[in-house]
Amino acid sequence: MLTELTLTQAQDKLRAGEITAVALTQAHLDRIKALNPSLHAFLVVTEARALAQAEAADRRRANGEDTPLLGIPLAIKDVLMTQDVPTTCGSRILEGFIPPYTATAVQGLFDQGAIMLGKTNTDEFAMGSSTENSGYVTTRNPWDLERVPGGSSGGSAAAIAADLALGALGTDTGGSVRQPAAFCGVTALKPSYGRVSRYGLIAFASSLDQIGVFGRTVEDIAVLLGAIAGHDERDSTSMPVPVPDYRAGLSGDIHGLRVGVPKEYFIEGMQPEVEASVRAAIDQLAALGAEIREISLPHTDYGLPVYYLIAPAEASANLARFDGVRYGPRDSQGAMWPTYTATRGHGFGPEVKRRIMLGTYALSAGYYDAYYLKAQKVRTLLKQDFDEAFRDVDVIAAPTAPTTAFRIGEKTDDPLQMYLSDVFTLPASLAGIAGAVVPCGFDGAGMPVGLQIMGAAFDEPTVLRAAHAYQQSTDWHTRRPAL
């Protein structure tokens, strides 16, 4: 089946003339029609646009053009602006919003000839760990429809796991690419902060948000990263760092690579099958020639409280613009303040309200120094932990989440338990470093486990090389849910 190809396999077949972009795109659209009603991975399917892009890709190839993503059908998380296509951030407060321009990262895909199949579901404004906080529908995990796909990029992860797209974009603020990749058994990467332009990404927490990529293999995400990485003058946080050929660096050789294993990431209460799978993956890295070293990241325990002070504080400022005056629907009450409060009260869901209130409190007079400023100081300590570790090791290997995917509704009444599902991904986000996830096993219920490999800022090539070497020596990534 065409939908079972990896991105790079599809590239090869398109270049050889064995398939067309139209046929490849239609196969994915047909599968979306069949499965999306039960999975709810997509909020919007852009069928006519996708087929038009596919026809254009076939014409370009017939004229001798060849770019890495020419004719490749992809999915885009619904927090990234797409001109003339609805972008709602999974929120009722942006229902019907049509952006006037396209995000730089998405445009980078289009410039290489990629095809957009549609926009994927997300926790509202990317605030969540399960995609249950969408204002529209709950996405379901393709491995078990009664379980969550992770969040907030659960729609993108589910789309890859269910063979609805060859690749996808997501965003990662505290783990929102890596955790759903682990829960859905797919491959993904959160690049270093500043590696990819955030222009056109609707902000949640501006010092943390980063656009990431999903695929079936490390080769797939290396190709996608190459298309979206690079400096952008429209984003002042985008760094002018050269973009290497990420795929060319996948040598498969990790002899002598120093792999750090942080003792703080193997905690009490962790699901035993997750720990066993991750430790077996680390043993496999050793068998491939890597040197395994136990390390300490002593401030890891502070990652959760630091994140849930800084991220909500930034969210409270960023989401102030959504007031019924400038964007989206308006709940008119005849006067300004009643209209403003009614619009925000009805437009935002409970999780977004919770974080806005928490962030506003942390920034308020008398509490700024006690909470927000102190959190920023501890964030520096977390970053220093990683800086110190990377003087002795090349990458860090750890679990992605303490458990496999939990059941829908299991944690919705306990926000703290929900937040704890990101406990292993938050520190890397706070430090601004790169992190990849590859499948490394399954639990007794048949749910995937993900190995997280972290590297120093802008050292995505080493992270990808380690992840690729492991993936080439195992077959976890080749397994598919029985849909």
PDB file of C-alpha atoms in Angstrom, residues 1 4 31 34-36 38-41 140-146 157-164 184 480-483:
ATOM      1  CA  MET A   1       0.000   0.000   0.000  1.00  0.00           C
ATOM      2  CA  GLU A   4       2.658   2.212   4.261  1.00  0.00           C
ATOM      3  CA  ARG A  31      -7.329   6.498   4.184  1.00  0.00           C
ATOM      4  CA  ALA A  34     -11.898   5.862   6.178  1.00  0.00           C
ATOM      5  CA  LEU A  35     -10.170   6.316   9.541  1.00  0.00           C
ATOM      6  CA  ASN A  36     -10.441   9.935  10.644  1.00  0.00           C
ATOM      7  CA  SER A  38     -12.885   7.195  14.494  1.00  0.00           C
ATOM      8  CA  LEU A  39      -9.413   8.670  15.171  1.00  0.00           C
ATOM      9  CA  HIS A  40     -10.174  12.416  14.919  1.00  0.00           C
ATOM     10  CA  ALA A  41      -6.552  13.137  13.996  1.00  0.00           C
ATOM     11  CA  ARG A 140      -7.692   8.714  19.866  1.00  0.00           C
ATOM     12  CA  ASN A 141      -4.573   6.583  19.907  1.00  0.00           C
ATOM     13  CA  PRO A 142      -4.392   4.278  16.846  1.00  0.00           C
ATOM     14  CA  TRP A 143      -3.008   1.471  19.021  1.00  0.00           C
ATOM     15  CA  ASP A 144      -6.063   1.551  21.307  1.00  0.00           C
ATOM     16  CA  LEU A 145      -9.001   3.848  20.560  1.00  0.00           C
ATOM     17  CA  GLU A 146      -9.818   4.071  24.274  1.00  0.00           C
ATOM     18  CA  ALA A 157       1.369  11.769  16.088  1.00  0.00           C
ATOM     19  CA  ALA A 158      -1.830   9.774  15.523  1.00  0.00           C
ATOM     20  CA  ALA A 159      -1.805  10.691  11.826  1.00  0.00           C
ATOM     21  CA  ILE A 160       1.668   9.180  11.401  1.00  0.00           C
ATOM     22  CA  ALA A 161       0.902   6.087  13.487  1.00  0.00           C
ATOM     23  CA  ALA A 162      -2.253   5.413  11.447  1.00  0.00           C
ATOM     24  CA  ASP A 163      -0.545   5.940   8.060  1.00  0.00           C
ATOM     25  CA  LEU A 164      -2.643   9.043   7.308  1.00  0.00           C
ATOM     26  CA  CYS A 184       1.882   6.551  19.399  1.00  0.00           C
ATOM     27  CA  ARG A 480       1.754  -0.898  12.821  1.00  0.00           C
ATOM     28  CA  PRO A 481      -1.515  -0.758  14.789  1.00  0.00           C
ATOM     29  CA  ALA A 482      -4.255  -3.067  13.544  1.00  0.00           C
ATOM     30  CA  LEU A 483      -6.762  -0.518  12.260  1.00  0.00           C
TER      31      LEU A 483
END
